[in-house]
Coordinates of C-alpha atoms in Angstrom, one line a residue:
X1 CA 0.0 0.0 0.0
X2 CA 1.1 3.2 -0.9
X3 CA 0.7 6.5 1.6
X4 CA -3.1 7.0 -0.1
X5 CA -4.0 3.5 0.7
X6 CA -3.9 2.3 -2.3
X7 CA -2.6 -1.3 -3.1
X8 CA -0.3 -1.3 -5.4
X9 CA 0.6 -5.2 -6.1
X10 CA -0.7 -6.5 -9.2
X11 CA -4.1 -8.1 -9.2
X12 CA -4.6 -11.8 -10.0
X13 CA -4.0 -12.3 -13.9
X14 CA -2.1 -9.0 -14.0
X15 CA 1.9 -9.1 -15.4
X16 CA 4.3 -7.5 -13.0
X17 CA 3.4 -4.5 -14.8
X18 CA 0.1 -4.5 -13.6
X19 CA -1.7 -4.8 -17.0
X20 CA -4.2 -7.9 -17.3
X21 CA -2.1 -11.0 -18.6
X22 CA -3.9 -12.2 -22.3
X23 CA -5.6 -15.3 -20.8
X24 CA -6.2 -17.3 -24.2
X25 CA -5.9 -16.5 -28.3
X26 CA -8.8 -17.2 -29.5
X27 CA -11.5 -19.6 -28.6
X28 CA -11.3 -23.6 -28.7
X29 CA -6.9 -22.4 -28.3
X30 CA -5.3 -23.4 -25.4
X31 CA -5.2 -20.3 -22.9
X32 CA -1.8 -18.8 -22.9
X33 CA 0.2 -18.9 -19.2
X34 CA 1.2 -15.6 -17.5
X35 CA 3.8 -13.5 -18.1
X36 CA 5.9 -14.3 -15.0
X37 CA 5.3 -18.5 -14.9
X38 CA 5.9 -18.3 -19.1
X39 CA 9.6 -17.1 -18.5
X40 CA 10.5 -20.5 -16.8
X41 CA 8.4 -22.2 -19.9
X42 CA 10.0 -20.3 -22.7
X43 CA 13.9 -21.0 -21.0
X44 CA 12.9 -24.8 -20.6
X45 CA 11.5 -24.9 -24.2
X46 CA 14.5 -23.4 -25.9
X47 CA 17.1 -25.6 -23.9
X48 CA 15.8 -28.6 -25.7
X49 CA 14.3 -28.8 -28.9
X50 CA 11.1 -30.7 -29.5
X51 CA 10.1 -34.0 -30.8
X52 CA 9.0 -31.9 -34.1
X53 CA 12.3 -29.7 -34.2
X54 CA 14.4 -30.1 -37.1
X55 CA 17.3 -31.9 -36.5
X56 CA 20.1 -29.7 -35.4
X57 CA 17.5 -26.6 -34.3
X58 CA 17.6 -24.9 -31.0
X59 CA 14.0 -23.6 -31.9
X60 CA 11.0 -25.6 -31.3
X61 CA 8.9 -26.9 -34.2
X62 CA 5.2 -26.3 -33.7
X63 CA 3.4 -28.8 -31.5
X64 CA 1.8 -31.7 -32.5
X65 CA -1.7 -31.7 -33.4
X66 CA -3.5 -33.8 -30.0
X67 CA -5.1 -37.0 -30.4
X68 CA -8.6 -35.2 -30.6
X69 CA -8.2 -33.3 -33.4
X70 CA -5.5 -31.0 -33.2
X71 CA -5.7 -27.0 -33.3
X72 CA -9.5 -27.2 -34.3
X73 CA -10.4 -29.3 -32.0
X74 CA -11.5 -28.0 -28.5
X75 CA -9.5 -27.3 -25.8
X76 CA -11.0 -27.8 -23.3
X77 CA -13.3 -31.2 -22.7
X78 CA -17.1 -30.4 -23.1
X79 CA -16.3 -27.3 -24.8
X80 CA -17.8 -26.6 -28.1
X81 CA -15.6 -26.8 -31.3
X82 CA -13.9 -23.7 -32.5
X83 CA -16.1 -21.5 -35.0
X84 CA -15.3 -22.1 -38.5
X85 CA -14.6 -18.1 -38.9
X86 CA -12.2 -18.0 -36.1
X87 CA -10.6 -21.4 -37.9
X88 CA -10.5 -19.4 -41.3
X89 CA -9.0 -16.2 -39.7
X90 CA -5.9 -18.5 -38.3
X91 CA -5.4 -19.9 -41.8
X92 CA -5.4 -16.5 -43.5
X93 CA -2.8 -15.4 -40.4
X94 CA -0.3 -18.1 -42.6
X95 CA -0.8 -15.8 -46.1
X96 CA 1.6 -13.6 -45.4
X97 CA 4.2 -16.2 -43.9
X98 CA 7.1 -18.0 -45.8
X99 CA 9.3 -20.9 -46.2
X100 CA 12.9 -19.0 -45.0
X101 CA 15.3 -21.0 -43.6
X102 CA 14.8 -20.2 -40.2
X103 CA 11.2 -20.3 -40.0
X104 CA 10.0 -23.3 -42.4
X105 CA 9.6 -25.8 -40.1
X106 CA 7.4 -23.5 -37.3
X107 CA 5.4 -22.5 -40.9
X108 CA 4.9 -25.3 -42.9
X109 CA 3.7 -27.3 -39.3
X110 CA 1.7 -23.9 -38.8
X111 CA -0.3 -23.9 -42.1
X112 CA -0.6 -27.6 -41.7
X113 CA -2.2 -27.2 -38.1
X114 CA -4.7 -24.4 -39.2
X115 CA -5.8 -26.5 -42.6
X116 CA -6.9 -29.4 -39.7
X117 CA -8.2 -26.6 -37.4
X118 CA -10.6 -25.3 -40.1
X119 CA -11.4 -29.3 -41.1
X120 CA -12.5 -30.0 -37.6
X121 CA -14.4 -26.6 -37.1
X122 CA -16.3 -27.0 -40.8
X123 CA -17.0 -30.8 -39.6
X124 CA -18.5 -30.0 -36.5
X125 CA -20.4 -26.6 -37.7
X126 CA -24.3 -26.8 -37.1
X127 CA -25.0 -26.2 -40.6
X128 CA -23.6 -29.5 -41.3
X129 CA -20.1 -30.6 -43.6
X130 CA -22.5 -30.3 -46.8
X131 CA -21.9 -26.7 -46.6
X132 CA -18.1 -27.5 -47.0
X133 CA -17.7 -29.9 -49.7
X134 CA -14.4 -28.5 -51.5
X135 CA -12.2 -27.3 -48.5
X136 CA -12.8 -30.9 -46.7
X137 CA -12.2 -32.5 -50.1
X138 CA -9.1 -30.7 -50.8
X139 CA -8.0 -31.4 -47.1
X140 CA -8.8 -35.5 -47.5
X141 CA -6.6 -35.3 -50.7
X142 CA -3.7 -33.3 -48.4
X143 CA -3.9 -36.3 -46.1
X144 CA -4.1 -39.2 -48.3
X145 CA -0.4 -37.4 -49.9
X146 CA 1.2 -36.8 -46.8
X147 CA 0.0 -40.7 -45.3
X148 CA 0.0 -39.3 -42.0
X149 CA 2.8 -38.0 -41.3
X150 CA 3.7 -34.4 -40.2
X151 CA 6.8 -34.4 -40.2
X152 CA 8.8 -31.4 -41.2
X153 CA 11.0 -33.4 -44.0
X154 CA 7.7 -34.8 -44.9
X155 CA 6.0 -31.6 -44.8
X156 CA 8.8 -29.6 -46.7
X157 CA 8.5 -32.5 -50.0
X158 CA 5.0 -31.7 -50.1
X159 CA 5.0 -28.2 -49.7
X160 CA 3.6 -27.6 -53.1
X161 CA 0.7 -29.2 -52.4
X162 CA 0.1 -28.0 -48.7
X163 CA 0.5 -24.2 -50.1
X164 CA -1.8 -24.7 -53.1
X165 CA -4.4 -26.4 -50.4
X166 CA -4.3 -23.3 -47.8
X167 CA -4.7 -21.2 -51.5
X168 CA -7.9 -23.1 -52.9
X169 CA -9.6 -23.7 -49.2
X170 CA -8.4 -19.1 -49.3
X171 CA -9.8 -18.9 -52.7
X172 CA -13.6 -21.0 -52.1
X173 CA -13.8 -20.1 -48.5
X174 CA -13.6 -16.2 -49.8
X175 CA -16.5 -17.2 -53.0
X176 CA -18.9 -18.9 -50.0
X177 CA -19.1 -16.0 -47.4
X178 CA -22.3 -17.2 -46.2
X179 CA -21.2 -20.2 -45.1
X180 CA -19.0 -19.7 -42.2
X181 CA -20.1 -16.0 -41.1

């Protein structure tokens, strides 16, 4: 307390500088930690790299998608499933993102994670998968290519195809307004 009787500690949720912490990204996404336990996480994460790292990288390669459905999929069990607008908007956030060398595996995992994202969300929207017939089609072709597996060496020989999916699902999704507003 300061001499007015103020308190001056940060409130619950607030960052040492006293503004509220950002609590989650966007709905059906994992809530991100607080400022002051994320400094432990981020120093742990960067002294190892992960299982989806590129061998020889000191950076962590994007997570895994989990069991139930990956970045689409909700968070939280009981939950309901991510919106497919707010699964759209994370794949157009990849349009302006490139291959470089020191961000193609976070990128290529990234665009990969928000094409799954946007399946799960169209598959689970009220209005039924009818009203997505193309994007899921074009995202069952994606995955019969890639036979599973996500890896970045995998992902980086198909990049072609994982590009021009994220472009056609961009290209319909932006012809069917309607469907997903």
């Amino acid at each position: 307390m300061d001499g007015d009787g103020r308190n001056l500690t940060p409130s619950a949720g607030a960052g040492a500088d006293g503004r509220p912490a950002r609590l989650a990204a966007r709905p059906g996404r994992p809530a991100a930690a607080p400022a002051a336990s994320s400094a432990a996480a981020a120093e742990s994460a960067t002294a190892a790299p992960s299982a989806s790292s590129p061998p020889g990288s000191s950076t962590p390669g994007p997570a895994a998608p989990a069991a139930s459905g990956g970045p689409g999929a909700s968070a939280l069990p009981g939950s309901p499933p991510e919106k497919v607008r707010d699964a759209f908007a994370g794949l157009q956030a990849t349009l302006d993102g490139s291959c470089t060398p020191s961000e193609c595996a976070y990128f290529l995992g990234r665009v990969y994670d928000e094409l799954h994202g946007l399946d799960a969300a169209m598959k689970a929207d009220p209005k039924g998968p009818g009203h997505f017939p193309e994007p899921i089609a074009l995202i069952a072709k994606l995955d019969a290519e890639l036979g599973g597996d996500r890896s970045f060496k995998n992902l980086k020989a198909h990049q072609t195809l994982l590009i021009g999916t994220r472009d056609k699902i961009n290209t319909w999704m932006q012809g069917h307004p309607d469907d997903y507003r």
